[in-house]
GROMACS .gro file of C-alpha atoms in nm:
model
  313
    1MET     CA    1 -19.121  -4.548   7.875
    2TYR     CA    2 -19.406  -4.759   7.765
    3PHE     CA    3 -19.501  -4.853   7.435
    4CYS     CA    4 -19.894  -4.924   7.250
    5ILE     CA    5 -19.963  -5.319   7.166
    6MET     CA    6 -19.926  -5.291   6.760
    7LYS     CA    7 -20.047  -5.644   6.740
    8CYS     CA    8 -20.278  -5.734   7.094
    9THR     CA    9 -20.147  -6.054   7.260
   10ASN     CA   10 -20.316  -5.941   7.633
   11CYS     CA   11 -20.556  -6.208   7.651
   12PRO     CA   12 -20.536  -6.590   7.562
   13ARG     CA   13 -20.736  -6.559   7.278
   14GLN     CA   14 -20.430  -6.453   7.131
   15CYS     CA   15 -20.606  -6.208   6.844
   16THR     CA   16 -20.286  -6.053   6.730
   17THR     CA   17 -20.500  -5.771   6.620
   18ASN     CA   18 -20.356  -5.433   6.535
   19ARG     CA   19 -20.577  -5.201   6.745
   20PHE     CA   20 -20.419  -4.877   6.570
   21ALA     CA   21 -20.549  -5.005   6.221
   22ASN     CA   22 -20.569  -4.743   6.005
   23GLY     CA   23 -20.411  -4.495   6.186
   24SER     CA   24 -20.715  -4.459   6.386
   25ASP     CA   25 -20.688  -4.512   6.793
   26ASN     CA   26 -21.094  -4.542   6.784
   27THR     CA   27 -21.057  -4.858   6.566
   28LEU     CA   28 -21.275  -5.152   6.715
   29LEU     CA   29 -21.102  -5.470   6.619
   30GLY     CA   30 -21.091  -5.825   6.762
   31PHE     CA   31 -21.267  -6.022   6.980
   32CYS     CA   32 -21.331  -5.781   7.274
   33ASN     CA   33 -21.387  -5.520   7.037
   34ALA     CA   34 -21.177  -5.254   7.220
   35PRO     CA   35 -20.981  -4.993   7.105
   36ALA     CA   36 -20.604  -4.935   7.189
   37GLN     CA   37 -20.668  -4.676   7.439
   38PRO     CA   38 -20.821  -4.805   7.762
   39GLU     CA   39 -21.188  -4.683   7.808
   40ALA     CA   40 -21.403  -4.698   8.094
   41SER     CA   41 -21.763  -4.696   8.115
   42ALA     CA   42 -21.770  -4.613   8.507
   43ILE     CA   43 -21.538  -4.532   8.791
   44CYS     CA   44 -21.728  -4.503   9.117
   45ILE     CA   45 -21.701  -4.607   9.497
   46HIS     CA   46 -21.844  -4.962   9.532
   47HIS     CA   47 -21.944  -5.112   9.860
   48GLY     CA   48 -22.015  -5.477   9.713
   49GLU     CA   49 -21.707  -5.634   9.683
   50GLU     CA   50 -21.584  -5.884   9.969
   51PRO     CA   51 -21.550  -5.725  10.319
   52PRO     CA   52 -21.148  -5.688  10.335
   53ILE     CA   53 -21.151  -5.493  10.010
   54SER     CA   54 -21.470  -5.280  10.045
   55GLY     CA   55 -21.412  -5.218  10.416
   56GLN     CA   56 -21.618  -4.943  10.536
   57ARG     CA   57 -21.530  -4.655  10.283
   58GLY     CA   58 -21.551  -4.864   9.962
   59ILE     CA   59 -21.295  -4.930   9.700
   60CYS     CA   60 -21.241  -4.713   9.366
   61ASN     CA   61 -21.342  -4.961   9.111
   62ILE     CA   62 -21.265  -4.876   8.746
   63PHE     CA   63 -21.508  -5.093   8.541
   64PHE     CA   64 -21.346  -5.114   8.192
   65SER     CA   65 -21.535  -5.110   7.833
   66HIS     CA   66 -21.551  -5.394   7.654
   67CYS     CA   67 -21.458  -5.798   7.764
   68ASN     CA   68 -21.245  -6.047   7.652
   69LEU     CA   69 -21.497  -6.300   7.751
   70GLN     CA   70 -21.868  -6.163   7.647
   71CYS     CA   71 -22.030  -6.411   7.867
   72ILE     CA   72 -22.381  -6.440   7.790
   73PHE     CA   73 -22.487  -6.423   8.104
   74CYS     CA   74 -22.297  -6.142   8.191
   75GLN     CA   75 -22.449  -5.890   8.475
   76ASN     CA   76 -22.214  -5.574   8.328
   77ARG     CA   77 -22.353  -5.662   7.963
   78ASP     CA   78 -22.475  -5.293   7.917
   79ILE     CA   79 -22.082  -5.205   7.892
   80SER     CA   80 -21.894  -5.522   7.809
   81ARG     CA   81 -22.106  -5.583   7.454
   82SER     CA   82 -22.389  -5.302   7.402
   83THR     CA   83 -22.424  -4.991   7.292
   84LEU     CA   84 -22.324  -4.833   7.613
   85ALA     CA   85 -21.964  -4.979   7.537
   86SER     CA   86 -21.945  -4.759   7.256
   87ASP     CA   87 -21.968  -4.429   7.395
   88PRO     CA   88 -21.811  -4.411   7.748
   89PRO     CA   89 -21.731  -4.143   7.979
   90TYR     CA   90 -21.343  -4.216   8.052
   91LYS     CA   91 -21.120  -4.270   7.735
   92GLY     CA   92 -20.755  -4.259   7.760
   93VAL     CA   93 -20.538  -4.288   8.061
   94LYS     CA   94 -20.525  -3.954   8.201
   95ALA     CA   95 -20.934  -3.925   8.211
   96ILE     CA   96 -20.909  -4.223   8.386
   97VAL     CA   97 -20.613  -4.148   8.635
   98ASP     CA   98 -20.823  -3.758   8.674
   99ARG     CA   99 -21.131  -3.924   8.765
  100VAL     CA  100 -20.982  -4.216   9.014
  101ALA     CA  101 -20.760  -3.906   9.213
  102GLU     CA  102 -21.104  -3.734   9.244
  103ILE     CA  103 -21.273  -3.995   9.449
  104LEU     CA  104 -20.998  -4.241   9.582
  105PRO     CA  105 -20.938  -4.006   9.921
  106SER     CA  106 -21.287  -4.118  10.015
  107THR     CA  107 -21.206  -4.463   9.962
  108GLU     CA  108 -21.028  -4.749  10.149
  109ASN     CA  109 -20.717  -4.640   9.926
  110ILE     CA  110 -20.777  -4.890   9.707
  111VAL     CA  111 -20.823  -4.925   9.337
  112GLY     CA  112 -21.013  -5.221   9.137
  113PHE     CA  113 -20.966  -5.278   8.771
  114VAL     CA  114 -21.296  -5.468   8.655
  115SER     CA  115 -21.265  -5.677   8.377
  116PRO     CA  116 -20.944  -5.575   8.287
  117SER     CA  117 -20.781  -5.853   8.075
  118HIS     CA  118 -20.822  -5.676   7.740
  119TYR     CA  119 -20.625  -5.344   7.885
  120ALA     CA  120 -20.365  -5.534   8.064
  121ASP     CA  121 -20.119  -5.317   7.882
  122SER     CA  122 -20.247  -4.990   8.013
  123ILE     CA  123 -20.228  -5.109   8.393
  124PRO     CA  124 -19.870  -5.037   8.477
  125VAL     CA  125 -19.925  -4.718   8.277
  126ILE     CA  126 -20.210  -4.606   8.527
  127VAL     CA  127 -20.038  -4.724   8.830
  128GLU     CA  128 -19.715  -4.537   8.754
  129GLU     CA  129 -19.935  -4.234   8.678
  130LEU     CA  130 -20.106  -4.248   9.001
  131HIS     CA  131 -19.775  -4.323   9.202
  132ARG     CA  132 -19.658  -3.994   9.018
  133ARG     CA  133 -19.931  -3.811   9.179
  134ASN     CA  134 -19.805  -3.931   9.497
  135LEU     CA  135 -20.131  -4.170   9.508
  136PHE     CA  136 -20.029  -4.527   9.658
  137PRO     CA  137 -20.342  -4.749   9.628
  138THR     CA  138 -20.354  -5.084   9.709
  139THR     CA  139 -20.463  -5.249   9.342
  140VAL     CA  140 -20.705  -5.520   9.276
  141TYR     CA  141 -20.700  -5.735   8.942
  142ASN     CA  142 -21.080  -5.834   8.927
  143THR     CA  143 -21.064  -6.061   8.626
  144GLY     CA  144 -21.282  -6.306   8.466
  145GLY     CA  145 -21.023  -6.512   8.510
  146TYR     CA  146 -20.965  -6.572   8.142
  147ASP     CA  147 -20.563  -6.478   8.154
  148SER     CA  148 -20.235  -6.551   7.994
  149VAL     CA  149 -19.982  -6.655   8.216
  150GLU     CA  150 -19.723  -6.386   8.066
  151THR     CA  151 -19.949  -6.128   8.079
  152LEU     CA  152 -19.963  -6.170   8.510
  153ARG     CA  153 -19.600  -6.206   8.499
  154ASN     CA  154 -19.564  -5.886   8.350
  155LEU     CA  155 -19.825  -5.736   8.603
  156ALA     CA  156 -19.680  -5.877   8.904
  157PRO     CA  157 -19.525  -5.557   9.027
  158TYR     CA  158 -19.832  -5.352   9.008
  159ILE     CA  159 -20.109  -5.589   9.141
  160ASP     CA  160 -20.158  -5.613   9.485
  161ILE     CA  161 -20.439  -5.834   9.507
  162TYR     CA  162 -20.605  -6.110   9.262
  163LEU     CA  163 -20.974  -6.124   9.251
  164PRO     CA  164 -21.046  -6.368   8.965
  165ASP     CA  165 -21.344  -6.561   8.879
  166PHE     CA  166 -21.299  -6.929   8.818
  167LYS     CA  167 -21.652  -6.981   8.614
  168TYR     CA  168 -21.617  -7.353   8.471
  169ALA     CA  169 -21.433  -7.691   8.505
  170ASP     CA  170 -21.672  -7.801   8.187
  171PRO     CA  171 -21.531  -7.722   7.858
  172GLN     CA  172 -21.826  -7.763   7.672
  173LEU     CA  173 -22.053  -7.494   7.912
  174ALA     CA  174 -21.725  -7.236   7.892
  175LEU     CA  175 -21.783  -7.255   7.505
  176ARG     CA  176 -22.132  -7.223   7.523
  177TYR     CA  177 -22.175  -6.968   7.738
  178SER     CA  178 -21.806  -6.779   7.693
  179HIS     CA  179 -21.694  -6.878   7.358
  180ALA     CA  180 -21.394  -7.052   7.512
  181ALA     CA  181 -21.346  -7.418   7.536
  182ASP     CA  182 -21.010  -7.375   7.665
  183TYR     CA  183 -21.166  -7.166   7.998
  184PRO     CA  184 -21.097  -7.439   8.281
  185SER     CA  185 -20.754  -7.514   8.146
  186VAL     CA  186 -20.643  -7.173   8.090
  187ALA     CA  187 -20.806  -7.025   8.409
  188LEU     CA  188 -20.637  -7.284   8.600
  189ALA     CA  189 -20.290  -7.186   8.464
  190ALA     CA  190 -20.368  -6.815   8.549
  191LEU     CA  191 -20.482  -6.900   8.902
  192ARG     CA  192 -20.169  -7.106   8.957
  193GLU     CA  193 -19.938  -6.818   8.852
  194MET     CA  194 -20.143  -6.599   9.089
  195TYR     CA  195 -20.100  -6.872   9.359
  196TYR     CA  196 -19.720  -6.863   9.263
  197GLN     CA  197 -19.721  -6.479   9.307
  198LYS     CA  198 -19.913  -6.415   9.611
  199GLY     CA  199 -19.967  -6.757   9.799
  200SER     CA  200 -20.281  -6.822  10.001
  201ALA     CA  201 -20.254  -6.571  10.270
  202LEU     CA  202 -20.448  -6.259  10.245
  203PRO     CA  203 -20.305  -6.058  10.537
  204THR     CA  204 -20.475  -5.760  10.635
  205ASP     CA  205 -20.422  -5.424  10.835
  206ASP     CA  206 -20.535  -5.312  11.174
  207ASN     CA  207 -20.823  -5.209  11.034
  208GLY     CA  208 -20.917  -5.530  10.875
  209ILE     CA  209 -20.835  -5.416  10.509
  210ALA     CA  210 -20.612  -5.685  10.284
  211TYR     CA  211 -20.342  -5.537  10.139
  212ARG     CA  212 -20.201  -5.841   9.928
  213GLY     CA  213 -20.316  -6.209   9.830
  214ILE     CA  214 -20.603  -6.388   9.616
  215ILE     CA  215 -20.961  -6.414   9.652
  216VAL     CA  216 -21.136  -6.637   9.409
  217ARG     CA  217 -21.484  -6.605   9.315
  218HIS     CA  218 -21.706  -6.829   9.186
  219LEU     CA  219 -22.075  -6.751   9.048
  220VAL     CA  220 -22.340  -7.053   9.089
  221LEU     CA  221 -22.551  -7.085   8.777
  222PRO     CA  222 -22.907  -7.230   8.754
  223GLY     CA  223 -22.921  -7.572   8.611
  224GLN     CA  224 -22.560  -7.599   8.618
  225VAL     CA  225 -22.482  -7.767   9.011
  226GLN     CA  226 -22.206  -8.011   8.884
  227ASN     CA  227 -22.013  -7.750   8.722
  228SER     CA  228 -22.010  -7.589   9.058
  229ILE     CA  229 -21.908  -7.875   9.255
  230ASP     CA  230 -21.658  -7.975   8.985
  231VAL     CA  231 -21.486  -7.607   9.026
  232LEU     CA  232 -21.481  -7.631   9.389
  233ASN     CA  233 -21.323  -8.003   9.399
  234THR     CA  234 -21.049  -7.833   9.116
  235LEU     CA  235 -20.993  -7.528   9.369
  236ALA     CA  236 -20.953  -7.748   9.664
  237ASP     CA  237 -20.676  -7.947   9.469
  238LEU     CA  238 -20.462  -7.629   9.435
  239SER     CA  239 -20.508  -7.548   9.800
  240THR     CA  240 -20.801  -7.569  10.061
  241SER     CA  241 -20.622  -7.240  10.212
  242LEU     CA  242 -20.760  -7.028   9.949
  243HIS     CA  243 -21.019  -6.789  10.004
  244ILE     CA  244 -21.298  -6.856   9.848
  245ALA     CA  245 -21.622  -6.595   9.771
  246LEU     CA  246 -21.930  -6.822   9.653
  247MET     CA  247 -22.203  -6.610   9.505
  248ALA     CA  248 -22.565  -6.657   9.460
  249GLN     CA  249 -22.621  -6.323   9.297
  250TYR     CA  250 -22.698  -6.466   8.904
  251PHE     CA  251 -23.037  -6.292   8.778
  252PRO     CA  252 -23.102  -6.296   8.425
  253PRO     CA  253 -22.960  -5.995   8.249
  254CYS     CA  254 -23.184  -6.064   7.943
  255ASN     CA  255 -23.432  -6.238   7.758
  256ASN     CA  256 -23.408  -6.563   7.550
  257LEU     CA  257 -23.096  -6.758   7.748
  258PRO     CA  258 -23.043  -7.085   7.658
  259ASP     CA  259 -23.091  -7.407   7.902
  260GLN     CA  260 -23.213  -7.235   8.256
  261LEU     CA  261 -23.046  -6.923   8.232
  262ASN     CA  262 -23.378  -6.732   8.235
  263ARG     CA  263 -23.429  -6.797   8.640
  264THR     CA  264 -23.261  -6.757   8.931
  265LEU     CA  265 -23.084  -7.004   9.166
  266THR     CA  266 -23.321  -7.220   9.361
  267PRO     CA  267 -23.239  -7.312   9.732
  268ALA     CA  268 -23.204  -7.651   9.666
  269GLU     CA  269 -22.943  -7.618   9.418
  270TYR     CA  270 -22.738  -7.371   9.627
  271GLU     CA  271 -22.745  -7.569   9.894
  272GLN     CA  272 -22.617  -7.864   9.722
  273VAL     CA  273 -22.355  -7.623   9.640
  274THR     CA  274 -22.279  -7.513   9.979
  275ASN     CA  275 -22.249  -7.817  10.145
  276HIS     CA  276 -22.030  -7.962   9.889
  277PHE     CA  277 -21.795  -7.633   9.934
  278TYR     CA  278 -21.780  -7.712  10.339
  279SER     CA  279 -21.694  -8.073  10.244
  280THR     CA  280 -21.398  -8.034  10.059
  281GLY     CA  281 -21.173  -7.861  10.317
  282LEU     CA  282 -21.180  -7.530  10.154
  283HIS     CA  283 -21.240  -7.339  10.495
  284ARG     CA  284 -21.139  -6.979  10.398
  285GLY     CA  285 -21.374  -6.725  10.255
  286TRP     CA  286 -21.764  -6.612  10.218
  287VAL     CA  287 -22.058  -6.792  10.124
  288GLN     CA  288 -22.290  -6.532   9.966
  289ASP     CA  289 -22.689  -6.532  10.098
  290LEU     CA  290 -22.909  -6.626   9.854
  291GLU     CA  291 -23.098  -6.314   9.867
  292ALA     CA  292 -22.832  -6.120   9.719
  293GLN     CA  293 -22.980  -6.245   9.336
  294ALA     CA  294 -23.212  -5.922   9.442
  295CYS     CA  295 -22.914  -5.716   9.532
  296TYR     CA  296 -22.679  -5.675   9.293
  297ARG     CA  297 -22.840  -5.509   8.983
  298PRO     CA  298 -22.613  -5.228   8.815
  299ASP     CA  299 -22.772  -4.984   8.584
  300PHE     CA  300 -22.469  -4.841   8.396
  301SER     CA  301 -22.671  -4.587   8.216
  302ALA     CA  302 -22.648  -4.400   8.551
  303PRO     CA  303 -22.359  -4.160   8.668
  304ASP     CA  304 -22.289  -4.412   8.958
  305PRO     CA  305 -22.420  -4.749   8.831
  306PHE     CA  306 -22.481  -4.862   9.201
  307ASN     CA  307 -22.647  -4.574   9.334
  308PRO     CA  308 -22.858  -4.450   9.036
  309GLN     CA  309 -22.999  -4.176   9.229
  310ILE     CA  310 -22.638  -4.019   9.274
  311GLN     CA  311 -22.566  -3.772   9.037
  312ILE     CA  312 -22.181  -3.704   8.970
  313PRO     CA  313 -22.059  -3.389   8.841
   0.00000   0.00000   0.00000
């Protein structure tokens, strides 16, 4: 049996917000501005994750509404912080599980929880409901990296693959861009816990589909080469055997962003970071092509954000 959290401590912000304030399940409170019951703005088949996760048939991704980071450059800002997050199509565990059950058979039998940190308490409920329906997918915790160690320990029986970002090594940059000066230390503690649970191996089945492990993502930001270099050094210090996904897909999601965030990454900037990646001893993972900055631009106003022309009944 599971009980709803009255004072939310899901993530490191420790808001201790009563999400059932005033007796309403729909009260929006706390930093993430999320209601008590989990909400998803999209649940769809996604082919854009790393090859051992997407495979040929894709992953069933649950894109949760709201977020515990609110990064100013968020590529999913339409659902993490805007009005699109206020009226999502999937509200509550049943609606989410019903949709997953519809499309899971068309995927590689993998479910991804995207931006899940603020709804971490709902993940065991979702997974066990899927099991009750005789669905046993590989589960992926696709997180911004700002997670508490205690929460990750509670999730250990329910998560097969961790897919965290490691965004910042610079506390001031983390404060400026994600309102979280403690991000570097918090994310490193979280990653150490993930590493303790899963190790550095990424075992795959006969079709090359991963079923356990960690992949750490880092998005290189324009004008912040030194931050990326410091992030890679931090990851290499933890283990040069980690699987790393180095990403170049940044694009400006809105106008009037600070620093150099109103432009995409330059070839010279990315070359500096990729050269350093290879020099650290990190040797497992993927380096995204610079051209990716023109490819990953979801439209969350469409039924399928990554295939806007598809109409989902």
